[in-house]
GROMACS .gro file of C-alpha atoms in nm:
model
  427
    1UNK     CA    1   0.853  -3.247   0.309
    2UNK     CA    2   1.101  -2.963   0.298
    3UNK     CA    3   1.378  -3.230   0.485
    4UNK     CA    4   1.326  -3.495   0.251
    5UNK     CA    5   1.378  -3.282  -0.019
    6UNK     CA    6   1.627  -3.122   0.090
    7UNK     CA    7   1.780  -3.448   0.192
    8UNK     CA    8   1.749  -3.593  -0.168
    9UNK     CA    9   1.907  -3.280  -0.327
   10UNK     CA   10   2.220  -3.304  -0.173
   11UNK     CA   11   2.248  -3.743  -0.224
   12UNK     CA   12   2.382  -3.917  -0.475
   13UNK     CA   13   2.070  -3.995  -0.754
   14UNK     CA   14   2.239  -4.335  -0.793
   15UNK     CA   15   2.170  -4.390  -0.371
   16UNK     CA   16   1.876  -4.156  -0.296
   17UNK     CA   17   1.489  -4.376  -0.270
   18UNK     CA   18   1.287  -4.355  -0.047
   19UNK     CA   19   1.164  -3.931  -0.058
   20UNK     CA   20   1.245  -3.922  -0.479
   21UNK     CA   21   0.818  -3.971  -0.513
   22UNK     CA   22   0.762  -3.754  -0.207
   23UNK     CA   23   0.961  -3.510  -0.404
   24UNK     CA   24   0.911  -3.547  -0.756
   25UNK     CA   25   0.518  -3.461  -0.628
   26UNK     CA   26   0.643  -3.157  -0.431
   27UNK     CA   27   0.813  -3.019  -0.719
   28UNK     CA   28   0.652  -3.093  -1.070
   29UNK     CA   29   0.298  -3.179  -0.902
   30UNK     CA   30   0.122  -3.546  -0.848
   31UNK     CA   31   0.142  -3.779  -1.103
   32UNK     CA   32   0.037  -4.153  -1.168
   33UNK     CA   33   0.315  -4.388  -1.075
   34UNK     CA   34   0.169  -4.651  -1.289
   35UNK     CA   35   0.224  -4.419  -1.596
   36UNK     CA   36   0.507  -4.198  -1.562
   37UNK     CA   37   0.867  -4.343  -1.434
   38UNK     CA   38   1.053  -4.244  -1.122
   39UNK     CA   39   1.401  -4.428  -1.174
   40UNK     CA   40   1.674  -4.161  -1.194
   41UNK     CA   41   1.955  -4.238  -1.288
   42UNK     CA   42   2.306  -4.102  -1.456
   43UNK     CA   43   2.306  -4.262  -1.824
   44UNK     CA   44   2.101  -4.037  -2.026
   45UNK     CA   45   1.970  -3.666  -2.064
   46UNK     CA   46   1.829  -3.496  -1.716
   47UNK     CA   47   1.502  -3.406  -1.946
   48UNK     CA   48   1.444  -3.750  -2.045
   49UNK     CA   49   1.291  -3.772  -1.644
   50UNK     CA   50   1.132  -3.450  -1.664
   51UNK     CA   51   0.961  -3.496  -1.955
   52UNK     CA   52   0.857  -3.827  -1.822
   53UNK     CA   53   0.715  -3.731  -1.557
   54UNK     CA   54   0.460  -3.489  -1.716
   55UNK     CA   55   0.152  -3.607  -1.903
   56UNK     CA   56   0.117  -3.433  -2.219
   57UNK     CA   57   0.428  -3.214  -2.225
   58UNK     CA   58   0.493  -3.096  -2.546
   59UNK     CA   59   0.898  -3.252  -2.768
   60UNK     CA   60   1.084  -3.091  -2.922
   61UNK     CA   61   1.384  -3.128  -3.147
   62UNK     CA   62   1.737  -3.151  -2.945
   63UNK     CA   63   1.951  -3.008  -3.214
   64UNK     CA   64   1.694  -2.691  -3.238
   65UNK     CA   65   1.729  -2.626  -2.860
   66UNK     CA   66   2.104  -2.693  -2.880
   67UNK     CA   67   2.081  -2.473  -3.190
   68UNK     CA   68   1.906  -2.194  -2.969
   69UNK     CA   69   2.102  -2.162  -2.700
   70UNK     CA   70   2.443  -2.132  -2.906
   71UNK     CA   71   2.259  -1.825  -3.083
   72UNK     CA   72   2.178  -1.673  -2.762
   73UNK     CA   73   2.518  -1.749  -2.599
   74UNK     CA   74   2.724  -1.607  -2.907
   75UNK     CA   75   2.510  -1.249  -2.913
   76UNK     CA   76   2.521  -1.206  -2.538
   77UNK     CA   77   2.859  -1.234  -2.539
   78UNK     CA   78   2.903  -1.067  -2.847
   79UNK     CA   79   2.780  -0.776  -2.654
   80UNK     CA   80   2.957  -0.853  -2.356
   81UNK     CA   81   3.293  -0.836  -2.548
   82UNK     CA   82   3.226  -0.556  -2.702
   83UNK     CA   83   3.081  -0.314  -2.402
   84UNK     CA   84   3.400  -0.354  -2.218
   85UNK     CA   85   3.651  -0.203  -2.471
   86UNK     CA   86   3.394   0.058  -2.603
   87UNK     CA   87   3.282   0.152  -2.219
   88UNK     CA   88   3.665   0.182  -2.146
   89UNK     CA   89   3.793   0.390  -2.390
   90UNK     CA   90   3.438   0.593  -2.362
   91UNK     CA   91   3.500   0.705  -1.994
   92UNK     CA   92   3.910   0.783  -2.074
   93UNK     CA   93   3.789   1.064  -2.339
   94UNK     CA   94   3.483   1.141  -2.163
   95UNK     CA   95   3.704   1.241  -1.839
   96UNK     CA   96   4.027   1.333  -2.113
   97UNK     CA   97   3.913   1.693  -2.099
   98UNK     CA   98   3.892   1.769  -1.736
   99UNK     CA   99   4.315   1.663  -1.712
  100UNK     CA  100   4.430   1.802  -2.025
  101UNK     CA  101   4.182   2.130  -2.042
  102UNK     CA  102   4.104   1.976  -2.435
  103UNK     CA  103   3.775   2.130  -2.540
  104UNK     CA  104   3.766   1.894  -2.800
  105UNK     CA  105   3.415   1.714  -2.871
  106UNK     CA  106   3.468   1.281  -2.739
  107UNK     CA  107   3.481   1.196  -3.096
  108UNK     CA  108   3.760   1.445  -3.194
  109UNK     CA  109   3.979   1.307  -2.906
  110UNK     CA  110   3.879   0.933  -3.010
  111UNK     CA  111   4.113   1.039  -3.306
  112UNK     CA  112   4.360   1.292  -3.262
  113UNK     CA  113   4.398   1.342  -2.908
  114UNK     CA  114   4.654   1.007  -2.878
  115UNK     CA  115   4.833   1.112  -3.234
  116UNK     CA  116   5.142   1.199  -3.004
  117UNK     CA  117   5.297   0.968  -2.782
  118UNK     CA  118   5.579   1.092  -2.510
  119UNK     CA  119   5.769   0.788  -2.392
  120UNK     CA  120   5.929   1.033  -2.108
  121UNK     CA  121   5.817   0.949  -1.801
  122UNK     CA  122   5.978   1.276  -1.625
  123UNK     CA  123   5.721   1.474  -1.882
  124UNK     CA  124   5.395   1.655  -1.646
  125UNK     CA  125   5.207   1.521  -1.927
  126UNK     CA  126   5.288   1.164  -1.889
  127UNK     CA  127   5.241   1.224  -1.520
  128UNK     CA  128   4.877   1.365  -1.566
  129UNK     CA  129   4.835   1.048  -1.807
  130UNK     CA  130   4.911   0.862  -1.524
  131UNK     CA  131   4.619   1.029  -1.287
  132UNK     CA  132   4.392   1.022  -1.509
  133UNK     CA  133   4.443   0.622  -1.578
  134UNK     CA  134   4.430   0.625  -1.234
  135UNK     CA  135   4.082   0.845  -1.177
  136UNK     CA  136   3.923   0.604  -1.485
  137UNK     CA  137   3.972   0.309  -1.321
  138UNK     CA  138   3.882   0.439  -0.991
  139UNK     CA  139   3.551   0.497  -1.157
  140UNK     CA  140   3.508   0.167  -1.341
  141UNK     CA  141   3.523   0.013  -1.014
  142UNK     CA  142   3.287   0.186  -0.876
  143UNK     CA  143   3.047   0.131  -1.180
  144UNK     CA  144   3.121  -0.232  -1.149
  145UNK     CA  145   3.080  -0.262  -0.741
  146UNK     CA  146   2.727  -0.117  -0.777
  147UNK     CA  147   2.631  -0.406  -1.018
  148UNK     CA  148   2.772  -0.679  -0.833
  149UNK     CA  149   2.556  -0.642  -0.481
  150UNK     CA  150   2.215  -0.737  -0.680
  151UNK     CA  151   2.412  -0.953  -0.938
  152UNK     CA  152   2.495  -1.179  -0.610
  153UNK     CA  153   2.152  -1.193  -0.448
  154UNK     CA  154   1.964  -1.266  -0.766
  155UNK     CA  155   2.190  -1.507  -0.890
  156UNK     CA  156   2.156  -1.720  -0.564
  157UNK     CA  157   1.794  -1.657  -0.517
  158UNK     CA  158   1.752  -1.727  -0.919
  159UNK     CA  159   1.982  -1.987  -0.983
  160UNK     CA  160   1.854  -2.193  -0.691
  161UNK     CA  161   1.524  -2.231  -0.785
  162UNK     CA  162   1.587  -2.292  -1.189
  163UNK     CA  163   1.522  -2.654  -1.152
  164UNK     CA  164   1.162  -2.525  -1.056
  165UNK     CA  165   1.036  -2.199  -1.240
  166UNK     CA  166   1.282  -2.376  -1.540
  167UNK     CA  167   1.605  -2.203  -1.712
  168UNK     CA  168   1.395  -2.000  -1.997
  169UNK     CA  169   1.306  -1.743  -1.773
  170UNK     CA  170   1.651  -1.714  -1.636
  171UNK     CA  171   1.780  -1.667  -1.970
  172UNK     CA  172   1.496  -1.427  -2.125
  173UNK     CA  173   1.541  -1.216  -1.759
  174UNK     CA  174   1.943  -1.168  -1.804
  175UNK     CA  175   1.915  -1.052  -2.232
  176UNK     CA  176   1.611  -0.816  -2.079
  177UNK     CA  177   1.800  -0.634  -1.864
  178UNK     CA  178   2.101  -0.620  -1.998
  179UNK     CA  179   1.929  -0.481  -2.349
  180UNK     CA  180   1.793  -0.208  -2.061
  181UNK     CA  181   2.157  -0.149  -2.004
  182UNK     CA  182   2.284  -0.110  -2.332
  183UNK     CA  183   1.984   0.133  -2.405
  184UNK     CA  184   2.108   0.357  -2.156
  185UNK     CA  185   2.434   0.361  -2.223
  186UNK     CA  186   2.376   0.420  -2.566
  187UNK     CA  187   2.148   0.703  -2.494
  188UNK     CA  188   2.431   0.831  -2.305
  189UNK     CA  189   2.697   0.829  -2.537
  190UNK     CA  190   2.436   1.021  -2.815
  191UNK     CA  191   2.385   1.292  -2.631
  192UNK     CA  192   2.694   1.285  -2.371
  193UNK     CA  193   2.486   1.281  -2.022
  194UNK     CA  194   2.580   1.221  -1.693
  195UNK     CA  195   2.793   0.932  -1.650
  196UNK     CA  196   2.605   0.870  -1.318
  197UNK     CA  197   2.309   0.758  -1.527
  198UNK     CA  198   2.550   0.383  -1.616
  199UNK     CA  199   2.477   0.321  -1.242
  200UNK     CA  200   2.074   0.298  -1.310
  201UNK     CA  201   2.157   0.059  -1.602
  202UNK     CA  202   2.423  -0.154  -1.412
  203UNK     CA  203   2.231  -0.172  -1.095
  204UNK     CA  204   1.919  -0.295  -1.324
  205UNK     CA  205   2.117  -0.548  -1.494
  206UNK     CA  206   2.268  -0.686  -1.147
  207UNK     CA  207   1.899  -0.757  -1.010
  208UNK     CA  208   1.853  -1.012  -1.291
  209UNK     CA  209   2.205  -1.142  -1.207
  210UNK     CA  210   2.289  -1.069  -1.507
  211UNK     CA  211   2.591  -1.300  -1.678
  212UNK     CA  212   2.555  -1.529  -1.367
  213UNK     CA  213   2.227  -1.620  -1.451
  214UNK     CA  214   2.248  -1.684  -1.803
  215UNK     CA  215   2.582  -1.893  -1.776
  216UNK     CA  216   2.401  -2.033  -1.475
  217UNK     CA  217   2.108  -2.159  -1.692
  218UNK     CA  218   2.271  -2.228  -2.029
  219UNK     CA  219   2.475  -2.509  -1.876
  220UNK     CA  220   2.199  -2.614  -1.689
  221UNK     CA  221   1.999  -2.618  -2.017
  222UNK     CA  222   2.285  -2.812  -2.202
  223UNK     CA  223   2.326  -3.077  -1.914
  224UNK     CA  224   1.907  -3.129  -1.933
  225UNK     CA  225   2.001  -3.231  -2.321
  226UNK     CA  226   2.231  -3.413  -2.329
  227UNK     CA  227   2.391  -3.753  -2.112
  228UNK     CA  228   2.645  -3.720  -1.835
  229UNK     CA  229   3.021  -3.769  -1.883
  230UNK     CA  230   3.233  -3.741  -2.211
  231UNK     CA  231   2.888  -3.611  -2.380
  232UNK     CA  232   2.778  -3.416  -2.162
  233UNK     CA  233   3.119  -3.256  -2.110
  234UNK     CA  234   3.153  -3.204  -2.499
  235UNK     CA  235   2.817  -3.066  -2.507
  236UNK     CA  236   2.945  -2.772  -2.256
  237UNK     CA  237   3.301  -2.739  -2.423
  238UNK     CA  238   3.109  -2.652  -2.763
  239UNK     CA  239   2.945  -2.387  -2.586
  240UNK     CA  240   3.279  -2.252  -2.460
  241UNK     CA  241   3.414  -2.273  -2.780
  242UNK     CA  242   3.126  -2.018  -2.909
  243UNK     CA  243   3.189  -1.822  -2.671
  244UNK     CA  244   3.526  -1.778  -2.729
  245UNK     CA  245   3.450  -1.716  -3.112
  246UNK     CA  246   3.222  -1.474  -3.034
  247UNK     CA  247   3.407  -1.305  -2.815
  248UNK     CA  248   3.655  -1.269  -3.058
  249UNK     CA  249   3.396  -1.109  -3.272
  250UNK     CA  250   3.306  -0.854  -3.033
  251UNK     CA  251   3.648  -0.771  -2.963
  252UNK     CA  252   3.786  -0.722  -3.344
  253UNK     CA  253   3.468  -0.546  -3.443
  254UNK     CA  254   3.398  -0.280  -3.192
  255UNK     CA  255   3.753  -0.122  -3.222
  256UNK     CA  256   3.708  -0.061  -3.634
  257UNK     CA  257   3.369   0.097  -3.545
  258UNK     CA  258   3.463   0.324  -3.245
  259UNK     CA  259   3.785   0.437  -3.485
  260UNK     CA  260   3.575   0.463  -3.810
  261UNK     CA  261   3.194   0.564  -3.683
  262UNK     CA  262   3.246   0.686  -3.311
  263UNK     CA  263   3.139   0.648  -2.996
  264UNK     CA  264   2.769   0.620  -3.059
  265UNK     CA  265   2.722   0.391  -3.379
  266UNK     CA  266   2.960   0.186  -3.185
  267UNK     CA  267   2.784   0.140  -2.913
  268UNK     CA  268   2.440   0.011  -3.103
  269UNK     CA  269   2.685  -0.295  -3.244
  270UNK     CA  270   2.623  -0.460  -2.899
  271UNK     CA  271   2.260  -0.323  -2.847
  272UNK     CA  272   2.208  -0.485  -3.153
  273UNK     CA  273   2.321  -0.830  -3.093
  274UNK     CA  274   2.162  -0.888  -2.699
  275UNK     CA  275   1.826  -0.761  -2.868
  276UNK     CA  276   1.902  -0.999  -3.122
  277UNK     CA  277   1.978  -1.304  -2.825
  278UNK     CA  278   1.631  -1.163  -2.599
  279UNK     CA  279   1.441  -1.232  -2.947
  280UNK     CA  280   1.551  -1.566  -2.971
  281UNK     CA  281   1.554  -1.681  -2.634
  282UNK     CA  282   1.155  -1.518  -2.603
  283UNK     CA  283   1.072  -1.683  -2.943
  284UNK     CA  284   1.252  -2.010  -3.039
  285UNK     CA  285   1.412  -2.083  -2.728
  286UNK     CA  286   1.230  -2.423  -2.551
  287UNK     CA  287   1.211  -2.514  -2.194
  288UNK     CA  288   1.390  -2.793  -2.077
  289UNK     CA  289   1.227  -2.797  -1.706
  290UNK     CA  290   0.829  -2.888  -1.763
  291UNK     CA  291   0.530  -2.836  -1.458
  292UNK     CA  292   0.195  -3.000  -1.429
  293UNK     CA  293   0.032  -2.734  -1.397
  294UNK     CA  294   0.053  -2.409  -1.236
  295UNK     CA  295  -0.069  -2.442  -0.919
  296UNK     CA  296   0.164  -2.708  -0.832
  297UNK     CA  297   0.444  -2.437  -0.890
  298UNK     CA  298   0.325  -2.187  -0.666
  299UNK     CA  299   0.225  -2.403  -0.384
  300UNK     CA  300   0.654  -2.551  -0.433
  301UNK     CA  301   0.848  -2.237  -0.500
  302UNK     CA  302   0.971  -2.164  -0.150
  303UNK     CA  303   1.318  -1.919  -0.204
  304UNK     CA  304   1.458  -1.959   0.160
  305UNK     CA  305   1.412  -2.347   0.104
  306UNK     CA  306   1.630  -2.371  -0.221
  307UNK     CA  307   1.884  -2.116  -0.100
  308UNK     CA  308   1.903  -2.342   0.233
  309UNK     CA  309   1.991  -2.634   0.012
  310UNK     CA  310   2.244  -2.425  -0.186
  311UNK     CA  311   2.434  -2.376   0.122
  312UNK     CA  312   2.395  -2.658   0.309
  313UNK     CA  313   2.626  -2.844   0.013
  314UNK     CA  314   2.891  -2.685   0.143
  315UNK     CA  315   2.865  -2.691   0.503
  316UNK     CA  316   2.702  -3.001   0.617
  317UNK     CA  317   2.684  -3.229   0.285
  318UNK     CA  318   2.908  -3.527   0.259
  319UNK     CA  319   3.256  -3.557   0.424
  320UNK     CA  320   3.445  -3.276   0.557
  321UNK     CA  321   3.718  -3.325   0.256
  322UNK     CA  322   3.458  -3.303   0.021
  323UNK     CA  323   3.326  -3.005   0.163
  324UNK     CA  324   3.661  -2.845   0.167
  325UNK     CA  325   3.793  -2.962  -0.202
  326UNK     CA  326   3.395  -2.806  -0.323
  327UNK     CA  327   3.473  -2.510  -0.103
  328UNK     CA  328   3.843  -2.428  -0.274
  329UNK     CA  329   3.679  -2.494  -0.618
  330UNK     CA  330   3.458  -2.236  -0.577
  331UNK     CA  331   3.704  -1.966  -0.430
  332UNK     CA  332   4.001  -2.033  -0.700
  333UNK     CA  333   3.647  -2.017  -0.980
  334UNK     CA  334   3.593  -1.663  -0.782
  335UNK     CA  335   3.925  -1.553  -0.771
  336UNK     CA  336   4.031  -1.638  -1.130
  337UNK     CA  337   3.726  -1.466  -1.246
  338UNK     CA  338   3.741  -1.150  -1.085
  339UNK     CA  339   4.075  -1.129  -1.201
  340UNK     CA  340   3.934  -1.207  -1.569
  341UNK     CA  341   3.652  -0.956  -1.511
  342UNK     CA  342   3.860  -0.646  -1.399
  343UNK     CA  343   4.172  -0.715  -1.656
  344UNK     CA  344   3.995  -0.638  -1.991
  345UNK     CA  345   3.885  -0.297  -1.854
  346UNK     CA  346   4.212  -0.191  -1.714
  347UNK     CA  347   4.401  -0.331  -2.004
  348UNK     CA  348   4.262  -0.157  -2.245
  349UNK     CA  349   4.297   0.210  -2.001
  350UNK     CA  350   4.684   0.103  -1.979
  351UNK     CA  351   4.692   0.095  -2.367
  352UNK     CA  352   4.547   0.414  -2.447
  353UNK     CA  353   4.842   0.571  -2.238
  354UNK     CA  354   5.230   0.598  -2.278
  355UNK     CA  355   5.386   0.385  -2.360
  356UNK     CA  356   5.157   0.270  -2.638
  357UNK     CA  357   4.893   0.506  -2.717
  358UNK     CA  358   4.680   0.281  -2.890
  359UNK     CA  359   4.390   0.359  -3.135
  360UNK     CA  360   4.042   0.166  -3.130
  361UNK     CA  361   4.202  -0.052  -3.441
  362UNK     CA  362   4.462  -0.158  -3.232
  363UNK     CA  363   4.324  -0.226  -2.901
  364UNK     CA  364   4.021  -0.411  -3.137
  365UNK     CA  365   4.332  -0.638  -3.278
  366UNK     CA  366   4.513  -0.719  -2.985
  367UNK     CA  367   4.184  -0.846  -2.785
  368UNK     CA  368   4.093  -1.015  -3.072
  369UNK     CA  369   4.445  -1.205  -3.109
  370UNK     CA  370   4.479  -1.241  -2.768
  371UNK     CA  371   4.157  -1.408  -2.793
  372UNK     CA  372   4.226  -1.703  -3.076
  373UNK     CA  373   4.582  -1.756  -2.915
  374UNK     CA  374   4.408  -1.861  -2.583
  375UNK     CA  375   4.163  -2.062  -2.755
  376UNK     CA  376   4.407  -2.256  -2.962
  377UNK     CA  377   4.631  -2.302  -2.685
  378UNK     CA  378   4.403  -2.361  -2.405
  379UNK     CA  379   4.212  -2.645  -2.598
  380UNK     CA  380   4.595  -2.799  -2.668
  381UNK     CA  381   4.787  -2.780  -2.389
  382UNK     CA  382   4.485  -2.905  -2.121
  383UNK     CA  383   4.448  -3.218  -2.428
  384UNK     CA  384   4.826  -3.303  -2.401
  385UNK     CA  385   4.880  -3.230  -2.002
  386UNK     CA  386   4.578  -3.452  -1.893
  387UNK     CA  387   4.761  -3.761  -2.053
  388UNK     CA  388   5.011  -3.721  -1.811
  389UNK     CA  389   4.919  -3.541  -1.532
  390UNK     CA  390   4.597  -3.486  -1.283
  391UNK     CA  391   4.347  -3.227  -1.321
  392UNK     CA  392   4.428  -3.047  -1.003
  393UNK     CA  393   4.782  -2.978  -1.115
  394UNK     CA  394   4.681  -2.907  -1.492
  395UNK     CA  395   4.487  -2.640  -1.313
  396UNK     CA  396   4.775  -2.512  -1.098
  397UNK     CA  397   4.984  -2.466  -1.467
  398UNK     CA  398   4.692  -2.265  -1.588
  399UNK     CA  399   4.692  -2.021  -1.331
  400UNK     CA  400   5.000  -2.000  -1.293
  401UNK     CA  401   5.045  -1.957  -1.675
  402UNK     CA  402   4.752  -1.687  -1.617
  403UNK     CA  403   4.963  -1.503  -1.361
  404UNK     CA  404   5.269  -1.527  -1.557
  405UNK     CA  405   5.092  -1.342  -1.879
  406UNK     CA  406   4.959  -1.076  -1.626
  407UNK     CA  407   5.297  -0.987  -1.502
  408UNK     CA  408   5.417  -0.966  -1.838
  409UNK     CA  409   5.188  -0.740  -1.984
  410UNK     CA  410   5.228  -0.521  -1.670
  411UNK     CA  411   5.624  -0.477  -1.695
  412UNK     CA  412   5.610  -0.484  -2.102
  413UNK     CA  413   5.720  -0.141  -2.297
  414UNK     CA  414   5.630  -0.179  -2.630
  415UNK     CA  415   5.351  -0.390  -2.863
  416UNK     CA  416   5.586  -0.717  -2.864
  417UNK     CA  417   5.650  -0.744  -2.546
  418UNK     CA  418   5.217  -0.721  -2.465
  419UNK     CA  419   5.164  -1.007  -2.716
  420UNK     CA  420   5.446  -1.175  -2.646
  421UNK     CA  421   5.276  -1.221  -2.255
  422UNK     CA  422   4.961  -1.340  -2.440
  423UNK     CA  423   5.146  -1.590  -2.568
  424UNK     CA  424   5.260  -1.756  -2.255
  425UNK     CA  425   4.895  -1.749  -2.060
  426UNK     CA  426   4.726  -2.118  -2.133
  427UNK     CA  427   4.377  -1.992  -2.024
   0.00000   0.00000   0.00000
């Protein structure tokens, strides 16, 4: 049973028949073939087969689901755009004291210790600036690192089985734990603790897989809605969109209330919202992946099995080219990503030092510009360049674009010159 399955997981649904009853009886339990169909097929909604293949399961409206799962995406990642810049600029004033001897409380230095900017780079203060950039982001890293060990385990062991124990509980498992995490680091910026406690909340937060997961299971959830091709594509590109929109949000927002309430009120702005996104995904958020009955689940759920199958689409699925082109999707996906996921955090360090110096306000602005600018010109330039040219080279102009705004915003010297290099990144 596990072969066939396996075998019909990794085929084409337009050229897989003779295991799909052996497995759809596996998976979501026996059912009567007289009343439920097994046809699968590409030209509607993934749930239209689930559903049918359950007696009694329980409709529900599309647009309220739909509606649901924007909600939750836009306050996660409210949160998520707002914990970066507030974490950042946290740990710089937090460790500010033990380079500079300041005795200054963490709000005092939020607002007074950056009043004065030296330009000089031959100044010892500029040159302690630079260590202590330096010591920050050695610890971000290390903060981040501890996260991403669990984050990778439960994201494969997770992910792989969502089409089984269904993408609710994915979702409702990553807003838990990271509302765990934002407790804890709010707790520690109220009563300045030991920075070593944002490893218990990380490491928490990384055995739900965090991020993974929920992106992982929100497009999941939006491809069960909704048909395949120019639908289903839009369907996904909306969500991106409210992402980005949100993530503007976050960004703007956080800087105005680290500058105007401190570290701590700040900090409950995203605290707020991913409570606000695990309330809606435990209470008006539907499942799109239905069961018989319970039993059925527990005799199917078999990790190593769905993890094999995982793997096995890379390594001994399809042609050899296929493999390949699926295997340097996923590495240029990882690469561009960890580049996305470390840049926000050091940014915003290099800003709060020469030659800037920036406030909260300002750092708030600038992430929130550089935000709509990539939006607006993302969207536009991948509409005009797949007229004329094929998708693997409009991605090589997007990275490359990408890499281009990096460089520039390393070697720039004043504010222009950092949003003139958001200007020329297309993603």
């Amino acid at each position: 049973m596990a072969d066939d399955e396996a075998d019909y997981l990794l085929k084409s649904p337009r050229t897989t028949n003779a295991s799909r009853v052996r497995l759809v009886n596996a998976v979501y339990g026996a059912v009567d073939q007289d009343s439920a169909s097994l046809s699968v097929n590409e030209e509607g909604p993934l749930l239209k087969y689930r559903a049918d293949l359950v007696p009694g399961t329980k409709s529900f409206p599309t647009a309220r689901a739909r509606l649901c799962l924007v909600a939750v995406f836009f306050c996660y990642q409210v949160c998520g755009s707002s914990n970066g810049p507030l974490t950042s600029q946290y740990f710089y004033d937090r460790f500010y004291p033990d380079f500079f001897n300041d005795t200054g409380n963490v709000s005092s230095l939020t607002k007074s210790s950056r009043s004065k900017c030296d330009r000089n780079s031959s100044n010892p203060l500029v040159q302690q600036e630079a260590l202590l950039q330096k010591h920050v982001s050695k610890f971000m890293m290390i903060l981040s690192y501890s996260g991403v060990g669990p984050m990778v385990v439960a994201t494969i062991l997770l992910g792989s089985m969502s089409d089984v124990i269904g993408r609710r509980p994915l979702i409702i498992l990553s807003c838990l734990s990271s509302f765990f995490k934002q407790i804890i680091y709010d707790v520690i910026m109220k009563f300045d603790l030991d920075l070593t406690y944002c490893f218990v909340g990380n490491v928490v937060d990384g055995m739900s897989g965090s991020f993974c997961t929920l992106m992982l299971a929100g497009f999941a959830f939006t491809a069960d809605l909704t048909p395949p091709e120019k639908t289903r594509t839009n369907a996904i590109a909306i969500v991106e969109f409210f992402l980005q929109i949100s993530y503007l949000a976050g960004q703007l927002t956080v800087g105005f209330l680290i500058q105007n309430l401190g570290y701590f009120y700040a900090s409950l702005w995203p605290s707020a919202f991913v409570f606000m996104a695990l309330c809606i995904s435990v209470f008006f958020l539907p499942e799109t992946v239905t069961h018989r009955g319970k039993g059925s689940i527990r005799r199917c759920v078999n990790p190593l099995k769905y993890v094999k199958n995982i793997f096995a689409f890379y390594v001994s699925a399809g042609t050899l080219k296929e493999r390949a082109l699926f295997c340097i999707a996923v590495m240029v996906l990882f690469l561009n990503w960890t580049a996305g996921m470390a840049h926000t955090s050091l940014l915003t360090i290099y800003q709060l030092g020469p030659p800037f110096c920036w406030l909260p306000e300002q750092i708030g602005m600038y992430g929130a510009v550089g935000t709509a600018i990539k939006a607006v010109t993302g969207l536009f330039a991948v509409h005009v360049l797949q007229k004329f040219l094929s998708d693997p080279i409009v991605i090589a102009i997007g990275l490359l674009s990408y890499s281009s705004s990096l460089v520039f915003e390393g070697l720039a010297q004043n504010d222009v010159m950092l949003y003139v290099g958001k200007c020329v990144s297309l993603t």
